[in-house]
Coordinates of C-alpha atoms and ligand atoms in Angstrom, one line a residue:
M1 CA -87.9 40.1 -29.2
L2 CA -87.2 41.1 -25.6
K3 CA -87.4 37.4 -24.7
I4 CA -84.8 36.5 -27.4
I5 CA -82.5 39.3 -26.3
S6 CA -82.7 38.4 -22.6
S7 CA -82.2 34.7 -23.4
I8 CA -79.1 35.7 -25.4
I9 CA -77.8 37.8 -22.5
I10 CA -78.5 35.0 -20.0
S11 CA -76.7 32.4 -22.1
A12 CA -73.7 34.8 -22.7
L13 CA -73.5 35.2 -18.9
F14 CA -73.7 31.5 -18.4
I15 CA -71.0 30.8 -20.9
S16 CA -68.7 33.5 -19.5
T17 CA -69.2 32.2 -15.9
A18 CA -68.4 28.7 -17.1
Y19 CA -65.4 30.0 -18.9
A20 CA -64.2 31.9 -15.8
A21 CA -64.7 28.7 -13.7
D22 CA -62.7 26.7 -16.3
N23 CA -60.0 29.3 -16.3
D24 CA -59.8 29.2 -12.5
L25 CA -59.3 25.4 -12.5
K26 CA -56.6 25.7 -15.2
Q27 CA -54.8 28.3 -13.1
R28 CA -55.1 26.1 -10.0
A29 CA -53.6 23.2 -12.0
Q30 CA -50.8 25.4 -13.2
E31 CA -50.0 26.5 -9.7
S32 CA -50.1 22.9 -8.4
K33 CA -47.7 21.8 -11.1
K34 CA -45.3 24.6 -10.1
V35 CA -45.4 23.5 -6.4
V36 CA -44.9 19.8 -7.3
K37 CA -41.8 20.9 -9.3
E38 CA -40.5 22.8 -6.3
F39 CA -41.1 19.7 -4.1
M40 CA -39.4 17.4 -6.5
Q41 CA -36.4 19.6 -7.0
Q42 CA -35.9 20.1 -3.2
L43 CA -36.2 16.4 -2.5
K44 CA -34.0 15.3 -5.4
G45 CA -31.3 17.8 -4.3
E46 CA -31.4 16.5 -0.7
L47 CA -31.5 12.9 -1.8
Q48 CA -28.5 13.2 -4.2
S49 CA -26.3 15.0 -1.8
A50 CA -27.1 12.6 1.0
I51 CA -26.3 9.6 -1.2
K52 CA -23.1 11.2 -2.3
A53 CA -22.1 11.9 1.3
G54 CA -22.9 8.5 2.7
G55 CA -24.7 6.2 0.3
P56 CA -28.3 5.2 0.2
I57 CA -28.3 4.1 3.9
N58 CA -27.5 7.7 4.8
A59 CA -30.3 8.9 2.5
I60 CA -33.1 6.9 4.1
D61 CA -33.5 9.6 6.7
V62 CA -33.8 12.2 3.9
C63 CA -36.9 10.4 2.7
K64 CA -38.1 9.7 6.2
I65 CA -37.7 13.1 7.7
K66 CA -37.1 15.6 4.9
A67 CA -39.8 14.5 2.5
P68 CA -42.6 15.0 5.1
A69 CA -40.9 18.3 6.2
I70 CA -40.8 19.7 2.7
A71 CA -44.4 18.7 2.2
E72 CA -45.4 20.4 5.4
S73 CA -43.5 23.6 4.7
L74 CA -45.0 23.8 1.2
S75 CA -48.5 23.1 2.6
G76 CA -48.1 25.9 5.1
K77 CA -46.8 28.3 2.5
H78 CA -49.7 27.7 0.1
G79 CA -52.5 26.9 2.5
W80 CA -53.0 23.5 0.7
D81 CA -52.6 19.9 1.7
I82 CA -49.6 18.6 -0.1
G83 CA -48.2 15.0 0.1
R84 CA -47.0 11.9 -1.7
T85 CA -49.0 8.7 -2.1
S86 CA -48.7 5.3 -3.9
L87 CA -50.7 2.1 -4.6
K88 CA -47.8 0.3 -2.8
P89 CA -46.8 2.7 0.0
R90 CA -43.7 2.4 2.1
N91 CA -45.1 4.5 4.9
P92 CA -48.7 3.4 5.6
S93 CA -49.5 7.1 6.4
N94 CA -49.0 7.8 2.7
A95 CA -51.7 5.3 1.7
P96 CA -54.1 6.7 -0.9
D97 CA -57.7 7.6 -0.1
T98 CA -60.6 6.4 -2.4
W99 CA -60.2 9.3 -4.9
E100 CA -56.4 8.9 -5.0
T101 CA -56.7 5.2 -5.5
K102 CA -59.0 5.7 -8.5
V103 CA -56.6 8.3 -10.0
L104 CA -53.5 6.1 -9.4
N105 CA -55.3 3.1 -11.1
D106 CA -56.2 5.4 -13.9
F107 CA -52.5 6.5 -14.3
E108 CA -51.6 2.8 -14.6
A109 CA -54.2 2.3 -17.3
R110 CA -53.0 5.4 -19.2
K111 CA -49.4 4.1 -18.9
A112 CA -50.5 0.7 -20.2
K113 CA -51.9 2.5 -23.3
G114 CA -48.6 4.0 -24.0
E115 CA -48.9 7.5 -22.4
D116 CA -45.6 9.1 -21.2
V117 CA -45.5 9.0 -17.3
M118 CA -43.4 12.2 -16.9
P119 CA -46.1 14.8 -17.6
M120 CA -49.0 12.6 -16.5
A121 CA -51.4 14.5 -14.2
H122 CA -55.1 14.8 -13.3
Y123 CA -57.2 17.4 -11.7
E124 CA -60.8 17.5 -10.6
V125 CA -63.2 19.4 -8.3
V126 CA -64.3 16.9 -5.7
E127 CA -67.4 17.6 -3.6
S128 CA -67.9 16.0 -0.2
N129 CA -70.3 16.9 2.6
G130 CA -71.3 20.0 0.5
E131 CA -67.7 21.2 0.4
K132 CA -65.8 21.7 -2.8
T133 CA -62.1 20.8 -3.0
F134 CA -59.8 21.2 -6.0
R135 CA -57.7 18.1 -6.1
F136 CA -54.6 17.5 -8.2
M137 CA -52.3 14.6 -8.8
K138 CA -49.0 14.2 -10.7
A139 CA -47.5 10.8 -11.4
I140 CA -43.9 10.2 -10.2
P141 CA -41.8 8.0 -12.5
T142 CA -39.2 5.6 -11.0
G143 CA -35.7 6.9 -12.0
E144 CA -32.4 5.1 -11.7
V145 CA -31.5 6.5 -8.2
C146 CA -34.9 5.4 -6.8
L147 CA -34.0 1.7 -7.5
K148 CA -31.5 1.8 -4.6
C149 CA -34.4 1.9 -2.2
H150 CA -37.4 0.9 -4.3
G151 CA -36.0 -1.6 -6.8
S152 CA -35.6 -5.4 -6.7
D153 CA -31.9 -5.6 -5.9
I154 CA -31.5 -3.5 -2.7
D155 CA -28.3 -3.6 -0.7
P156 CA -28.9 -5.9 2.3
K157 CA -27.9 -3.2 4.8
V158 CA -30.3 -0.7 3.2
K159 CA -33.0 -3.3 3.1
A160 CA -32.5 -4.1 6.8
K161 CA -32.7 -0.4 7.8
L162 CA -35.8 0.0 5.7
Q163 CA -37.4 -3.1 7.2
E164 CA -36.7 -1.8 10.7
A165 CA -38.2 1.7 10.0
Y166 CA -41.1 0.4 7.8
P167 CA -42.2 -3.1 8.8
E168 CA -45.2 -2.8 6.4
D169 CA -43.1 -1.6 3.5
K170 CA -44.8 -2.4 0.1
A171 CA -42.6 -0.1 -2.0
T172 CA -40.0 -2.4 -3.5
G173 CA -39.7 -4.4 -6.7
Y174 CA -40.1 -1.3 -9.0
K175 CA -38.5 -1.1 -12.4
L176 CA -37.1 1.9 -14.2
G177 CA -40.0 3.9 -15.7
D178 CA -42.7 2.4 -13.4
I179 CA -45.1 4.7 -11.7
R180 CA -43.7 4.9 -8.2
G181 CA -46.6 7.0 -6.9
A182 CA -47.9 10.5 -7.2
F183 CA -47.8 13.9 -5.6
T184 CA -51.2 14.8 -4.3
I185 CA -52.6 18.3 -3.6
S186 CA -55.9 19.4 -2.1
Q187 CA -56.8 23.1 -2.4
P188 CA -59.9 24.4 -0.5
M189 CA -62.2 26.4 -2.8
Ligands
HEC1 C1 -32.4 6.3 0.3 C2 -33.5 5.5 0.0 C3 -34.6 6.1 -0.9 C4 -34.4 6.5 -2.2 C5 -33.1 6.5 -3.0 C6 -35.7 6.9 -2.7 N1 -36.6 6.7 -1.8 FE1 -38.6 7.0 -2.0 N2 -38.9 6.5 0.0 C7 -37.9 6.2 0.9 C8 -38.4 6.1 2.2 C9 -37.7 5.8 3.5 C10 -39.8 6.5 2.1 C11 -40.8 6.7 3.2 C12 -41.0 8.2 3.5 C13 -42.0 8.5 4.5 O1 -41.9 7.9 5.7 O2 -42.9 9.3 4.2 C14 -40.1 6.8 0.7 C15 -41.3 7.1 0.2 C16 -41.5 7.5 -1.1 C17 -42.8 7.9 -1.6 C18 -44.1 8.1 -0.9 C19 -45.0 7.0 -0.9 C20 -44.6 5.8 0.0 O3 -44.2 4.8 -0.6 O4 -44.6 5.9 1.2 C21 -42.6 8.1 -3.0 C22 -43.7 8.6 -4.0 C23 -41.2 7.9 -3.3 N3 -40.6 7.5 -2.1 C24 -40.6 8.0 -4.5 C25 -39.3 7.9 -4.7 C26 -38.7 8.3 -6.0 C27 -39.4 8.7 -7.2 C28 -37.3 8.1 -5.9 C29 -36.2 8.4 -6.9 C30 -36.2 9.8 -7.3 C31 -37.1 7.7 -4.5 N4 -38.3 7.6 -3.8 C32 -35.9 7.4 -4.0 C33 -36.6 5.9 0.5 C34 -36.0 6.2 -0.6

């Protein structure tokens, strides 16, 4: 009898621990989504006002300087590592690592099966060298405004400035609705 009771207690403990861990991950994912939204809104605001003020050529610097600055300030604020990545990066320092490449390929497969890109996200606890990290990625769809610098029909002046700043640029030829890349977040656990 005692054995049965203790095994019930042990499994209840096990289930509640697993439940708490699962809840912790869900909470981390929720917080990550909020931060991504903040990142996106800040960047879109900056981008739109720069384009309005001086066209896309004027906005290149927003992407070049402001995007990493926003990422850095949000990273500092939350104590996480926050950035943007893509299978076809413009800036080689945004190139994905092995885990990010796998997730980006998976996003493409999910899109090919008809899933909506807008809310597409993935999170996972990744262990490396005995350290656990909570990792989160959120797909970034290509909108109309993005085509000015990531599409197939880029203004030659804009193209020239992009070429000059990013000689290894792979981030052109996108169509409306394509997955341009993803926000990526690493949280130490
Ligand atoms: C004015 C030109 C311009 C516009 C418009 C623009 N981008 Fe970019 N984008 C850039 C530049 C420049 C970089 C490289 C930034 C860097 O050095 O980190 C970049 C980088 C990125 C990256 C990081 C990965 C990479 O390729 O290096 C993503 C993701 C991205 N852009 C998405 C978008 C989306 C989505 C839109 C539309 C909402 C958009 N961009 C509109 C110029 C632009």
